[in-house]
Amino acid sequence: MEDSIAPHNPAKAEDLCEVSAMDKLRQRCIAAEAALRALQYRNEVMGDSAPFGIFAIDQEGRLQAMNRKMRDLVPWPETLSLAEINVYELQAFVEAGICDDLRNCMQTKLAMIRDYTCVANKGECNQLRFHFGPVVEPTGTISGVMAFVENHTHLRQAQIAAQESEERY
């Protein structure tokens, strides 16, 4: 009696290896996409939960990112998408001198803190403290600025009221 073993087919074995490799690659892609979604969600929650405004610009002043709090602190063009906004063209930033300090931060490659006594927003004058930090690439070049912004309007008003009260008495 003769064994009925099928002859080895190398082409079929290669096909099976390719399918297996494709399945593994597909699974890795699915896992990577899930990890990316989780990371994006975490960063969004962290940024939008911050008690201060956060934004980042590139060297030309184009807005790269902004959290929800920052949208409330400064008037942003409502008709433009985030990618279309250039902070060097925002009237409130130009008038307050913020644009000059953003450029200075990139040129000097130094972090800085600046208080602005009047950043116009919806007819009001907000007193904002900006913490500027240059974004340094691994090569040492500066690709932009990241800023953290605190609203000191109510604090400053309370300080002025306390000072005026002391002067009266």
PDB file of C-alpha atoms in Angstrom:
ATOM      1  CA  MET A   1       0.000   0.000   0.000  1.00  0.00           C
ATOM      2  CA  GLU A   2       1.305   3.311  -1.024  1.00  0.00           C
ATOM      3  CA  ASP A   3       1.287   6.350   1.246  1.00  0.00           C
ATOM      4  CA  SER A   4      -1.083   8.984   0.044  1.00  0.00           C
ATOM      5  CA  ILE A   5       0.902  11.987   1.162  1.00  0.00           C
ATOM      6  CA  ALA A   6       0.319  15.094  -0.883  1.00  0.00           C
ATOM      7  CA  PRO A   7       3.385  16.518  -2.539  1.00  0.00           C
ATOM      8  CA  HIS A   8       4.866  19.619  -0.954  1.00  0.00           C
ATOM      9  CA  ASN A   9       3.715  22.791  -2.711  1.00  0.00           C
ATOM     10  CA  PRO A  10       6.177  25.661  -1.986  1.00  0.00           C
ATOM     11  CA  ALA A  11       3.902  28.277  -3.606  1.00  0.00           C
ATOM     12  CA  LYS A  12       1.069  27.406  -1.231  1.00  0.00           C
ATOM     13  CA  ALA A  13       3.384  27.569   1.778  1.00  0.00           C
ATOM     14  CA  GLU A  14       4.569  31.037   0.710  1.00  0.00           C
ATOM     15  CA  ASP A  15       0.968  32.199   0.364  1.00  0.00           C
ATOM     16  CA  LEU A  16       0.211  30.991   3.889  1.00  0.00           C
ATOM     17  CA  CYS A  17       3.276  32.829   5.235  1.00  0.00           C
ATOM     18  CA  GLU A  18       2.215  36.021   3.480  1.00  0.00           C
ATOM     19  CA  VAL A  19      -1.322  35.770   4.853  1.00  0.00           C
ATOM     20  CA  SER A  20       0.042  35.183   8.339  1.00  0.00           C
ATOM     21  CA  ALA A  21       2.404  38.159   8.034  1.00  0.00           C
ATOM     22  CA  MET A  22      -0.437  40.348   6.748  1.00  0.00           C
ATOM     23  CA  ASP A  23      -2.656  39.308   9.663  1.00  0.00           C
ATOM     24  CA  LYS A  24       0.096  40.157  12.123  1.00  0.00           C
ATOM     25  CA  LEU A  25       0.660  43.524  10.448  1.00  0.00           C
ATOM     26  CA  ARG A  26      -3.076  44.235  10.446  1.00  0.00           C
ATOM     27  CA  GLN A  27      -3.260  43.456  14.190  1.00  0.00           C
ATOM     28  CA  ARG A  28      -0.287  45.715  14.895  1.00  0.00           C
ATOM     29  CA  CYS A  29      -1.939  48.544  12.954  1.00  0.00           C
ATOM     30  CA  ILE A  30      -5.192  48.131  14.882  1.00  0.00           C
ATOM     31  CA  ALA A  31      -3.308  48.195  18.201  1.00  0.00           C
ATOM     32  CA  ALA A  32      -1.274  51.256  17.140  1.00  0.00           C
ATOM     33  CA  GLU A  33      -4.422  53.122  16.081  1.00  0.00           C
ATOM     34  CA  ALA A  34      -6.094  52.346  19.411  1.00  0.00           C
ATOM     35  CA  ALA A  35      -3.013  53.552  21.319  1.00  0.00           C
ATOM     36  CA  LEU A  36      -2.952  56.750  19.243  1.00  0.00           C
ATOM     37  CA  ARG A  37      -6.652  57.441  19.934  1.00  0.00           C
ATOM     38  CA  ALA A  38      -6.060  56.931  23.675  1.00  0.00           C
ATOM     39  CA  LEU A  39      -3.060  59.279  23.615  1.00  0.00           C
ATOM     40  CA  GLN A  40      -4.991  61.945  21.694  1.00  0.00           C
ATOM     41  CA  TYR A  41      -7.898  61.692  24.118  1.00  0.00           C
ATOM     42  CA  ARG A  42      -5.608  61.955  27.149  1.00  0.00           C
ATOM     43  CA  ASN A  43      -3.817  65.007  25.743  1.00  0.00           C
ATOM     44  CA  GLU A  44      -7.109  66.689  24.870  1.00  0.00           C
ATOM     45  CA  VAL A  45      -8.518  66.078  28.345  1.00  0.00           C
ATOM     46  CA  MET A  46      -5.332  67.329  29.997  1.00  0.00           C
ATOM     47  CA  GLY A  47      -5.208  70.457  27.854  1.00  0.00           C
ATOM     48  CA  ASP A  48      -8.880  71.301  28.182  1.00  0.00           C
ATOM     49  CA  SER A  49      -8.887  70.644  31.935  1.00  0.00           C
ATOM     50  CA  ALA A  50      -6.008  73.044  32.557  1.00  0.00           C
ATOM     51  CA  PRO A  51      -6.883  76.143  34.615  1.00  0.00           C
ATOM     52  CA  PHE A  52      -4.988  78.354  32.141  1.00  0.00           C
ATOM     53  CA  GLY A  53      -4.852  78.922  28.408  1.00  0.00           C
ATOM     54  CA  ILE A  54      -2.350  77.030  26.307  1.00  0.00           C
ATOM     55  CA  PHE A  55      -1.327  77.604  22.705  1.00  0.00           C
ATOM     56  CA  ALA A  56       1.566  76.796  20.401  1.00  0.00           C
ATOM     57  CA  ILE A  57       2.764  78.559  17.260  1.00  0.00           C
ATOM     58  CA  ASP A  58       5.359  77.820  14.608  1.00  0.00           C
ATOM     59  CA  GLN A  59       8.128  80.246  13.597  1.00  0.00           C
ATOM     60  CA  GLU A  60       5.833  82.154  11.245  1.00  0.00           C
ATOM     61  CA  GLY A  61       3.192  82.669  13.952  1.00  0.00           C
ATOM     62  CA  ARG A  62       0.732  80.082  12.641  1.00  0.00           C
ATOM     63  CA  LEU A  63      -1.333  78.541  15.410  1.00  0.00           C
ATOM     64  CA  GLN A  64      -0.460  74.855  15.863  1.00  0.00           C
ATOM     65  CA  ALA A  65      -2.600  74.021  18.895  1.00  0.00           C
ATOM     66  CA  MET A  66      -4.865  75.702  21.430  1.00  0.00           C
ATOM     67  CA  ASN A  67      -6.881  74.509  24.404  1.00  0.00           C
ATOM     68  CA  ARG A  68     -10.470  75.466  25.225  1.00  0.00           C
ATOM     69  CA  LYS A  69      -9.511  77.929  27.990  1.00  0.00           C
ATOM     70  CA  MET A  70      -7.336  79.921  25.570  1.00  0.00           C
ATOM     71  CA  ARG A  71     -10.330  80.354  23.263  1.00  0.00           C
ATOM     72  CA  ASP A  72     -12.083  82.248  26.081  1.00  0.00           C
ATOM     73  CA  LEU A  73      -9.170  84.541  27.010  1.00  0.00           C
ATOM     74  CA  VAL A  74      -8.521  86.194  23.658  1.00  0.00           C
ATOM     75  CA  PRO A  75     -10.761  87.037  20.700  1.00  0.00           C
ATOM     76  CA  TRP A  76     -10.013  84.557  17.904  1.00  0.00           C
ATOM     77  CA  PRO A  77     -11.304  84.899  14.343  1.00  0.00           C
ATOM     78  CA  GLU A  78     -14.491  82.849  14.249  1.00  0.00           C
ATOM     79  CA  THR A  79     -14.450  82.387  10.494  1.00  0.00           C
ATOM     80  CA  LEU A  80     -10.983  80.806  10.358  1.00  0.00           C
ATOM     81  CA  SER A  81      -9.980  77.273  11.214  1.00  0.00           C
ATOM     82  CA  LEU A  82      -7.204  76.738  13.744  1.00  0.00           C
ATOM     83  CA  ALA A  83      -4.654  76.126  10.966  1.00  0.00           C
ATOM     84  CA  GLU A  84      -5.555  79.422   9.263  1.00  0.00           C
ATOM     85  CA  ILE A  85      -4.908  81.638  12.308  1.00  0.00           C
ATOM     86  CA  ASN A  86      -1.659  83.594  12.475  1.00  0.00           C
ATOM     87  CA  VAL A  87      -1.154  85.226  15.876  1.00  0.00           C
ATOM     88  CA  TYR A  88       1.075  87.904  14.329  1.00  0.00           C
ATOM     89  CA  GLU A  89      -2.065  89.175  12.581  1.00  0.00           C
ATOM     90  CA  LEU A  90      -4.337  89.244  15.663  1.00  0.00           C
ATOM     91  CA  GLN A  91      -5.060  92.850  16.556  1.00  0.00           C
ATOM     92  CA  ALA A  92      -5.247  92.131  20.298  1.00  0.00           C
ATOM     93  CA  PHE A  93      -1.788  90.520  20.208  1.00  0.00           C
ATOM     94  CA  VAL A  94      -0.261  93.280  18.080  1.00  0.00           C
ATOM     95  CA  GLU A  95      -1.653  96.107  20.240  1.00  0.00           C
ATOM     96  CA  ALA A  96      -0.559  94.478  23.511  1.00  0.00           C
ATOM     97  CA  GLY A  97       2.980  93.753  22.268  1.00  0.00           C
ATOM     98  CA  ILE A  98       2.600  89.988  22.536  1.00  0.00           C
ATOM     99  CA  CYS A  99       3.855  89.403  18.974  1.00  0.00           C
ATOM    100  CA  ASP A 100       7.149  91.132  19.721  1.00  0.00           C
ATOM    101  CA  ASP A 101       7.689  88.968  22.799  1.00  0.00           C
ATOM    102  CA  LEU A 102       6.862  85.771  20.890  1.00  0.00           C
ATOM    103  CA  ARG A 103       9.503  86.649  18.296  1.00  0.00           C
ATOM    104  CA  ASN A 104      11.965  87.611  21.046  1.00  0.00           C
ATOM    105  CA  CYS A 105      11.435  84.252  22.765  1.00  0.00           C
ATOM    106  CA  MET A 106      12.349  82.440  19.553  1.00  0.00           C
ATOM    107  CA  GLN A 107      15.335  84.674  18.801  1.00  0.00           C
ATOM    108  CA  THR A 108      16.868  84.455  22.279  1.00  0.00           C
ATOM    109  CA  LYS A 109      15.876  80.803  22.793  1.00  0.00           C
ATOM    110  CA  LEU A 110      14.902  81.747  26.349  1.00  0.00           C
ATOM    111  CA  ALA A 111      11.705  81.204  28.307  1.00  0.00           C
ATOM    112  CA  MET A 112      10.091  84.388  29.592  1.00  0.00           C
ATOM    113  CA  ILE A 113       7.135  85.620  31.614  1.00  0.00           C
ATOM    114  CA  ARG A 114       5.320  88.785  30.614  1.00  0.00           C
ATOM    115  CA  ASP A 115       2.316  90.610  32.040  1.00  0.00           C
ATOM    116  CA  TYR A 116       0.060  92.511  29.656  1.00  0.00           C
ATOM    117  CA  THR A 117      -2.170  95.090  31.267  1.00  0.00           C
ATOM    118  CA  CYS A 118      -4.701  95.265  28.474  1.00  0.00           C
ATOM    119  CA  VAL A 119      -5.461  92.469  26.064  1.00  0.00           C
ATOM    120  CA  ALA A 120      -8.759  93.423  24.465  1.00  0.00           C
ATOM    121  CA  ASN A 121     -11.483  90.788  24.511  1.00  0.00           C
ATOM    122  CA  LYS A 122     -15.107  91.556  23.641  1.00  0.00           C
ATOM    123  CA  GLY A 123     -14.826  95.176  24.709  1.00  0.00           C
ATOM    124  CA  GLU A 124     -13.087  94.353  27.981  1.00  0.00           C
ATOM    125  CA  CYS A 125      -9.501  94.800  28.987  1.00  0.00           C
ATOM    126  CA  ASN A 126      -8.034  91.554  30.337  1.00  0.00           C
ATOM    127  CA  GLN A 127      -4.822  91.513  32.343  1.00  0.00           C
ATOM    128  CA  LEU A 128      -3.017  88.406  31.241  1.00  0.00           C
ATOM    129  CA  ARG A 129       0.258  86.786  32.261  1.00  0.00           C
ATOM    130  CA  PHE A 130       1.984  84.861  29.470  1.00  0.00           C
ATOM    131  CA  HIS A 131       4.628  82.204  30.107  1.00  0.00           C
ATOM    132  CA  PHE A 132       6.528  81.780  26.829  1.00  0.00           C
ATOM    133  CA  GLY A 133       8.811  78.837  26.123  1.00  0.00           C
ATOM    134  CA  PRO A 134      10.706  78.147  22.919  1.00  0.00           C
ATOM    135  CA  VAL A 135       9.989  74.790  21.286  1.00  0.00           C
ATOM    136  CA  VAL A 136      13.445  73.263  20.825  1.00  0.00           C
ATOM    137  CA  GLU A 137      13.862  70.449  18.297  1.00  0.00           C
ATOM    138  CA  PRO A 138      16.365  67.589  18.881  1.00  0.00           C
ATOM    139  CA  THR A 139      18.706  69.359  16.442  1.00  0.00           C
ATOM    140  CA  GLY A 140      18.728  72.446  18.681  1.00  0.00           C
ATOM    141  CA  THR A 141      16.719  74.603  16.287  1.00  0.00           C
ATOM    142  CA  ILE A 142      13.678  76.528  17.471  1.00  0.00           C
ATOM    143  CA  SER A 143      10.473  75.538  15.703  1.00  0.00           C
ATOM    144  CA  GLY A 144       8.088  77.834  17.564  1.00  0.00           C
ATOM    145  CA  VAL A 145       6.767  78.848  20.969  1.00  0.00           C
ATOM    146  CA  MET A 146       4.480  77.230  23.501  1.00  0.00           C
ATOM    147  CA  ALA A 147       2.635  79.627  25.789  1.00  0.00           C
ATOM    148  CA  PHE A 148       0.668  79.243  29.009  1.00  0.00           C
ATOM    149  CA  VAL A 149      -1.675  82.128  29.792  1.00  0.00           C
ATOM    150  CA  GLU A 150      -3.197  83.093  33.142  1.00  0.00           C
ATOM    151  CA  ASN A 151      -6.004  85.601  33.566  1.00  0.00           C
ATOM    152  CA  HIS A 152      -4.949  88.019  36.315  1.00  0.00           C
ATOM    153  CA  THR A 153      -7.776  90.503  35.742  1.00  0.00           C
ATOM    154  CA  HIS A 154      -9.720  89.771  38.951  1.00  0.00           C
ATOM    155  CA  LEU A 155      -6.548  89.403  41.017  1.00  0.00           C
ATOM    156  CA  ARG A 156      -5.252  92.751  39.784  1.00  0.00           C
ATOM    157  CA  GLN A 157      -8.624  94.414  40.439  1.00  0.00           C
ATOM    158  CA  ALA A 158      -8.580  93.074  44.004  1.00  0.00           C
ATOM    159  CA  GLN A 159      -5.015  94.356  44.511  1.00  0.00           C
ATOM    160  CA  ILE A 160      -5.978  97.820  43.275  1.00  0.00           C
ATOM    161  CA  ALA A 161      -9.079  97.884  45.497  1.00  0.00           C
ATOM    162  CA  ALA A 162      -6.998  96.846  48.525  1.00  0.00           C
ATOM    163  CA  GLN A 163      -4.395  99.516  47.765  1.00  0.00           C
ATOM    164  CA  GLU A 164      -7.045 102.216  47.371  1.00  0.00           C
ATOM    165  CA  SER A 165      -8.655 101.107  50.630  1.00  0.00           C
ATOM    166  CA  GLU A 166      -5.312 101.373  52.442  1.00  0.00           C
ATOM    167  CA  GLU A 167      -4.726 104.849  51.045  1.00  0.00           C
ATOM    168  CA  ARG A 168      -8.110 106.060  52.289  1.00  0.00           C
ATOM    169  CA  TYR A 169      -7.582 104.846  55.845  1.00  0.00           C
TER     170      TYR A 169
END
